[in-house]
PDB file of C-alpha atoms in Angstrom:
ATOM      1  CA  MET A 150     165.602 -35.421 -98.973  1.00  0.00           C
ATOM      2  CA  ASN A 151     162.410 -33.989-100.382  1.00  0.00           C
ATOM      3  CA  ASP A 152     160.809 -30.687 -99.311  1.00  0.00           C
ATOM      4  CA  PHE A 153     158.060 -32.370 -97.289  1.00  0.00           C
ATOM      5  CA  LYS A 154     160.515 -34.229 -95.038  1.00  0.00           C
ATOM      6  CA  ILE A 155     162.584 -31.084 -94.488  1.00  0.00           C
ATOM      7  CA  LYS A 156     159.485 -29.033 -93.614  1.00  0.00           C
ATOM      8  CA  LYS A 157     158.305 -31.799 -91.305  1.00  0.00           C
ATOM      9  CA  ARG A 158     161.644 -31.896 -89.445  1.00  0.00           C
ATOM     10  CA  VAL A 159     161.753 -28.101 -89.122  1.00  0.00           C
ATOM     11  CA  PHE A 160     158.180 -28.115 -87.824  1.00  0.00           C
ATOM     12  CA  LEU A 161     158.942 -30.833 -85.246  1.00  0.00           C
ATOM     13  CA  ILE A 162     162.086 -29.049 -84.034  1.00  0.00           C
ATOM     14  CA  LEU A 163     160.146 -25.794 -83.708  1.00  0.00           C
ATOM     15  CA  LEU A 164     157.272 -27.546 -81.913  1.00  0.00           C
ATOM     16  CA  PHE A 165     159.578 -29.251 -79.392  1.00  0.00           C
ATOM     17  CA  THR A 166     161.415 -25.975 -78.775  1.00  0.00           C
ATOM     18  CA  ILE A 167     158.181 -24.106 -78.033  1.00  0.00           C
ATOM     19  CA  VAL A 168     156.703 -26.853 -75.837  1.00  0.00           C
ATOM     20  CA  GLY A 169     159.988 -27.355 -74.007  1.00  0.00           C
ATOM     21  CA  SER A 170     160.390 -23.652 -73.239  1.00  0.00           C
ATOM     22  CA  GLN A 171     156.792 -23.454 -71.980  1.00  0.00           C
ATOM     23  CA  LEU A 172     157.406 -26.376 -69.614  1.00  0.00           C
ATOM     24  CA  LEU A 173     160.731 -24.974 -68.477  1.00  0.00           C
ATOM     25  CA  PHE A 174     159.455 -21.468 -67.678  1.00  0.00           C
ATOM     26  CA  SER A 175     155.883 -22.177 -66.533  1.00  0.00           C
ATOM     27  CA  GLN A 176     154.988 -22.217 -62.851  1.00  0.00           C
ATOM     28  CA  ASN A 177     153.440 -25.152 -61.019  1.00  0.00           C
ATOM     29  CA  PRO A 178     149.773 -24.847 -60.010  1.00  0.00           C
ATOM     30  CA  ILE A 179     149.241 -23.758 -56.393  1.00  0.00           C
ATOM     31  CA  SER A 180     146.144 -24.986 -54.579  1.00  0.00           C
ATOM     32  CA  VAL A 181     143.902 -22.162 -53.364  1.00  0.00           C
ATOM     33  CA  THR A 182     141.152 -24.409 -52.010  1.00  0.00           C
ATOM     34  CA  GLU A 183     139.912 -27.983 -52.180  1.00  0.00           C
ATOM     35  CA  MET A 184     136.544 -28.348 -50.491  1.00  0.00           C
ATOM     36  CA  SER A 185     133.287 -30.213 -50.391  1.00  0.00           C
ATOM     37  CA  PHE A 186     130.114 -28.550 -49.177  1.00  0.00           C
ATOM     38  CA  GLN A 187     126.382 -29.125 -48.976  1.00  0.00           C
ATOM     39  CA  LEU A 188     123.813 -26.810 -50.514  1.00  0.00           C
ATOM     40  CA  ASN A 189     120.330 -26.795 -49.004  1.00  0.00           C
ATOM     41  CA  SER A 190     117.212 -25.979 -51.045  1.00  0.00           C
ATOM     42  CA  ASN A 191     117.054 -22.371 -52.237  1.00  0.00           C
ATOM     43  CA  SER A 192     120.480 -21.501 -50.829  1.00  0.00           C
ATOM     44  CA  THR A 193     123.686 -19.861 -52.018  1.00  0.00           C
ATOM     45  CA  GLU A 194     127.324 -20.349 -51.006  1.00  0.00           C
ATOM     46  CA  GLU A 195     129.894 -17.645 -51.717  1.00  0.00           C
ATOM     47  CA  PHE A 196     133.682 -17.883 -51.563  1.00  0.00           C
ATOM     48  CA  TYR A 197     136.100 -14.957 -52.006  1.00  0.00           C
ATOM     49  CA  TYR A 198     139.763 -15.201 -53.034  1.00  0.00           C
ATOM     50  CA  SER A 199     142.252 -12.651 -54.304  1.00  0.00           C
ATOM     51  CA  PHE A 200     144.609 -13.263 -57.209  1.00  0.00           C
ATOM     52  CA  ALA A 201     147.728 -11.505 -58.480  1.00  0.00           C
ATOM     53  CA  GLU A 202     148.055  -9.827 -61.852  1.00  0.00           C
ATOM     54  CA  GLY A 203     149.077 -12.405 -64.450  1.00  0.00           C
ATOM     55  CA  ASP A 204     147.739 -15.408 -62.518  1.00  0.00           C
ATOM     56  CA  LEU A 205     145.838 -18.107 -64.328  1.00  0.00           C
ATOM     57  CA  ILE A 206     142.911 -19.387 -62.235  1.00  0.00           C
ATOM     58  CA  VAL A 207     141.952 -23.015 -62.847  1.00  0.00           C
ATOM     59  CA  VAL A 208     138.570 -24.139 -61.489  1.00  0.00           C
ATOM     60  CA  ASP A 209     137.185 -27.654 -61.121  1.00  0.00           C
ATOM     61  CA  PHE A 210     133.615 -27.882 -59.863  1.00  0.00           C
ATOM     62  CA  GLU A 211     131.478 -30.963 -59.525  1.00  0.00           C
ATOM     63  CA  LEU A 212     127.992 -31.565 -58.271  1.00  0.00           C
ATOM     64  CA  ASN A 213     128.161 -34.956 -56.549  1.00  0.00           C
ATOM     65  CA  LYS A 214     124.402 -35.300 -56.142  1.00  0.00           C
ATOM     66  CA  GLY A 215     121.625 -33.618 -58.109  1.00  0.00           C
ATOM     67  CA  LYS A 216     120.995 -32.290 -61.628  1.00  0.00           C
ATOM     68  CA  GLY A 217     122.685 -28.912 -61.688  1.00  0.00           C
ATOM     69  CA  VAL A 218     123.296 -25.608 -59.930  1.00  0.00           C
ATOM     70  CA  LYS A 219     124.085 -22.054 -60.996  1.00  0.00           C
ATOM     71  CA  PHE A 220     127.862 -21.511 -60.861  1.00  0.00           C
ATOM     72  CA  GLU A 221     129.260 -17.989 -61.181  1.00  0.00           C
ATOM     73  CA  VAL A 222     132.720 -16.448 -61.075  1.00  0.00           C
ATOM     74  CA  ILE A 223     132.735 -12.665 -60.707  1.00  0.00           C
ATOM     75  CA  GLU A 224     135.748 -10.373 -60.707  1.00  0.00           C
ATOM     76  CA  LEU A 225     134.710  -7.742 -58.189  1.00  0.00           C
ATOM     77  CA  PRO A 226     132.991  -5.401 -58.365  1.00  0.00           C
ATOM     78  CA  TYR A 227     130.971  -6.386 -61.480  1.00  0.00           C
ATOM     79  CA  GLN A 228     132.896  -8.339 -64.131  1.00  0.00           C
ATOM     80  CA  THR A 229     131.181 -11.727 -64.673  1.00  0.00           C
ATOM     81  CA  LYS A 230     133.668 -14.350 -65.878  1.00  0.00           C
ATOM     82  CA  THR A 231     131.200 -17.252 -66.034  1.00  0.00           C
ATOM     83  CA  ASN A 232     127.534 -17.750 -65.232  1.00  0.00           C
ATOM     84  CA  GLN A 233     126.359 -21.288 -65.973  1.00  0.00           C
ATOM     85  CA  PHE A 234     123.766 -23.793 -64.880  1.00  0.00           C
ATOM     86  CA  THR A 235     125.925 -26.920 -64.702  1.00  0.00           C
ATOM     87  CA  PRO A 236     126.665 -30.125 -62.806  1.00  0.00           C
ATOM     88  CA  ARG A 237     130.401 -29.905 -63.668  1.00  0.00           C
ATOM     89  CA  LEU A 238     133.249 -27.637 -64.783  1.00  0.00           C
ATOM     90  CA  THR A 239     136.643 -29.139 -65.561  1.00  0.00           C
ATOM     91  CA  ASN A 240     139.831 -27.088 -65.926  1.00  0.00           C
ATOM     92  CA  TYR A 241     137.893 -23.855 -66.451  1.00  0.00           C
ATOM     93  CA  SER A 242     140.581 -21.164 -66.843  1.00  0.00           C
ATOM     94  CA  ILE A 243     140.466 -17.438 -66.127  1.00  0.00           C
ATOM     95  CA  SER A 244     143.330 -15.033 -66.879  1.00  0.00           C
ATOM     96  CA  VAL A 245     143.794 -12.356 -64.225  1.00  0.00           C
ATOM     97  CA  SER A 246     144.463  -8.968 -65.833  1.00  0.00           C
ATOM     98  CA  SER A 247     145.025  -7.040 -62.579  1.00  0.00           C
ATOM     99  CA  THR A 248     145.310  -7.941 -58.896  1.00  0.00           C
ATOM    100  CA  ASN A 249     141.751  -8.292 -57.644  1.00  0.00           C
ATOM    101  CA  VAL A 250     139.224 -10.258 -55.594  1.00  0.00           C
ATOM    102  CA  TYR A 251     137.073 -12.911 -57.222  1.00  0.00           C
ATOM    103  CA  LEU A 252     133.721 -14.206 -55.997  1.00  0.00           C
ATOM    104  CA  PHE A 253     132.847 -17.861 -56.606  1.00  0.00           C
ATOM    105  CA  ARG A 254     129.076 -18.272 -56.104  1.00  0.00           C
ATOM    106  CA  VAL A 255     127.034 -21.478 -56.202  1.00  0.00           C
ATOM    107  CA  THR A 256     123.231 -21.161 -56.110  1.00  0.00           C
ATOM    108  CA  ASN A 257     120.836 -24.077 -55.616  1.00  0.00           C
ATOM    109  CA  GLY A 258     117.158 -24.375 -56.442  1.00  0.00           C
ATOM    110  CA  ASN A 259     115.522 -27.532 -55.120  1.00  0.00           C
ATOM    111  CA  GLY A 260     116.777 -30.307 -52.844  1.00  0.00           C
ATOM    112  CA  LYS A 261     120.002 -30.825 -50.928  1.00  0.00           C
ATOM    113  CA  LYS A 262     123.091 -31.148 -53.077  1.00  0.00           C
ATOM    114  CA  MET A 263     126.729 -32.042 -52.404  1.00  0.00           C
ATOM    115  CA  CYS A 264     129.402 -30.123 -54.281  1.00  0.00           C
ATOM    116  CA  SER A 265     133.182 -30.225 -54.682  1.00  0.00           C
ATOM    117  CA  LEU A 266     135.197 -27.123 -55.550  1.00  0.00           C
ATOM    118  CA  ASN A 267     138.914 -27.046 -56.359  1.00  0.00           C
ATOM    119  CA  ILE A 268     140.590 -23.774 -57.243  1.00  0.00           C
ATOM    120  CA  LYS A 269     144.237 -23.503 -58.276  1.00  0.00           C
ATOM    121  CA  ARG A 270     146.347 -20.588 -59.416  1.00  0.00           C
ATOM    122  CA  ILE A 271     149.286 -20.645 -61.776  1.00  0.00           C
ATOM    123  CA  PRO A 272     151.457 -17.616 -60.993  1.00  0.00           C
ATOM    124  CA  LYS A 273     152.840 -15.517 -63.827  1.00  0.00           C
ATOM    125  CA  SER A 274     156.302 -15.473 -62.260  1.00  0.00           C
ATOM    126  CA  GLN A 275     158.380 -16.515 -59.252  1.00  0.00           C
ATOM    127  CA  GLU A 276     157.725 -13.093 -57.684  1.00  0.00           C
ATOM    128  CA  THR A 277     154.010 -13.843 -57.159  1.00  0.00           C
ATOM    129  CA  THR A 278     154.366 -17.476 -56.092  1.00  0.00           C
ATOM    130  CA  ASN A 279     153.769 -16.589 -52.423  1.00  0.00           C
ATOM    131  CA  PHE A 280     150.860 -14.212 -53.094  1.00  0.00           C
ATOM    132  CA  ASN A 281     148.247 -14.442 -50.293  1.00  0.00           C
ATOM    133  CA  THR A 282     144.857 -15.381 -51.770  1.00  0.00           C
ATOM    134  CA  GLY A 283     143.083 -15.088 -48.407  1.00  0.00           C
ATOM    135  CA  TRP A 284     140.498 -12.342 -48.192  1.00  0.00           C
ATOM    136  CA  GLN A 285     137.684 -11.300 -45.891  1.00  0.00           C
ATOM    137  CA  TRP A 286     135.096  -8.521 -45.543  1.00  0.00           C
ATOM    138  CA  LYS A 287     135.940  -5.859 -42.972  1.00  0.00           C
ATOM    139  CA  THR A 288     133.317  -3.296 -42.049  1.00  0.00           C
ATOM    140  CA  GLN A 289     134.711   0.005 -40.831  1.00  0.00           C
ATOM    141  CA  ILE A 290     132.652   2.645 -39.117  1.00  0.00           C
ATOM    142  CA  GLY A 291     134.233   6.071 -39.111  1.00  0.00           C
ATOM    143  CA  ARG A 292     137.978   6.531 -39.022  1.00  0.00           C
TER     144      ARG A 292
END
């Protein structure tokens, strides 16, 4: 056998080993939200979800009617992860470096528009599979 065939076989074995181990040890995506909503002229919709350290956030956004909207993902309090004028995002991924709340904001200019938003999380490990992504503002006055 010549060197090229040997190198090719070694490469293929290594490739299958790496891909196989990734599939074996990776977590399945967990749905955070699947929604459709309407945006009126000059309006904004905001959605808040928390994510665990090590999560991979996967976002699919689609504007079903209209030219485009401003789509932002912000790791609170100030870290912008994306800020785009777009009609569509497909499999947009964000790595979560520490447990935190993320704001998903959609801003519309003119005309009514219909949007679809799907957010999934891929946990880093089995320990965070049941992490609660629900989150809400609570205003406290005094103690």
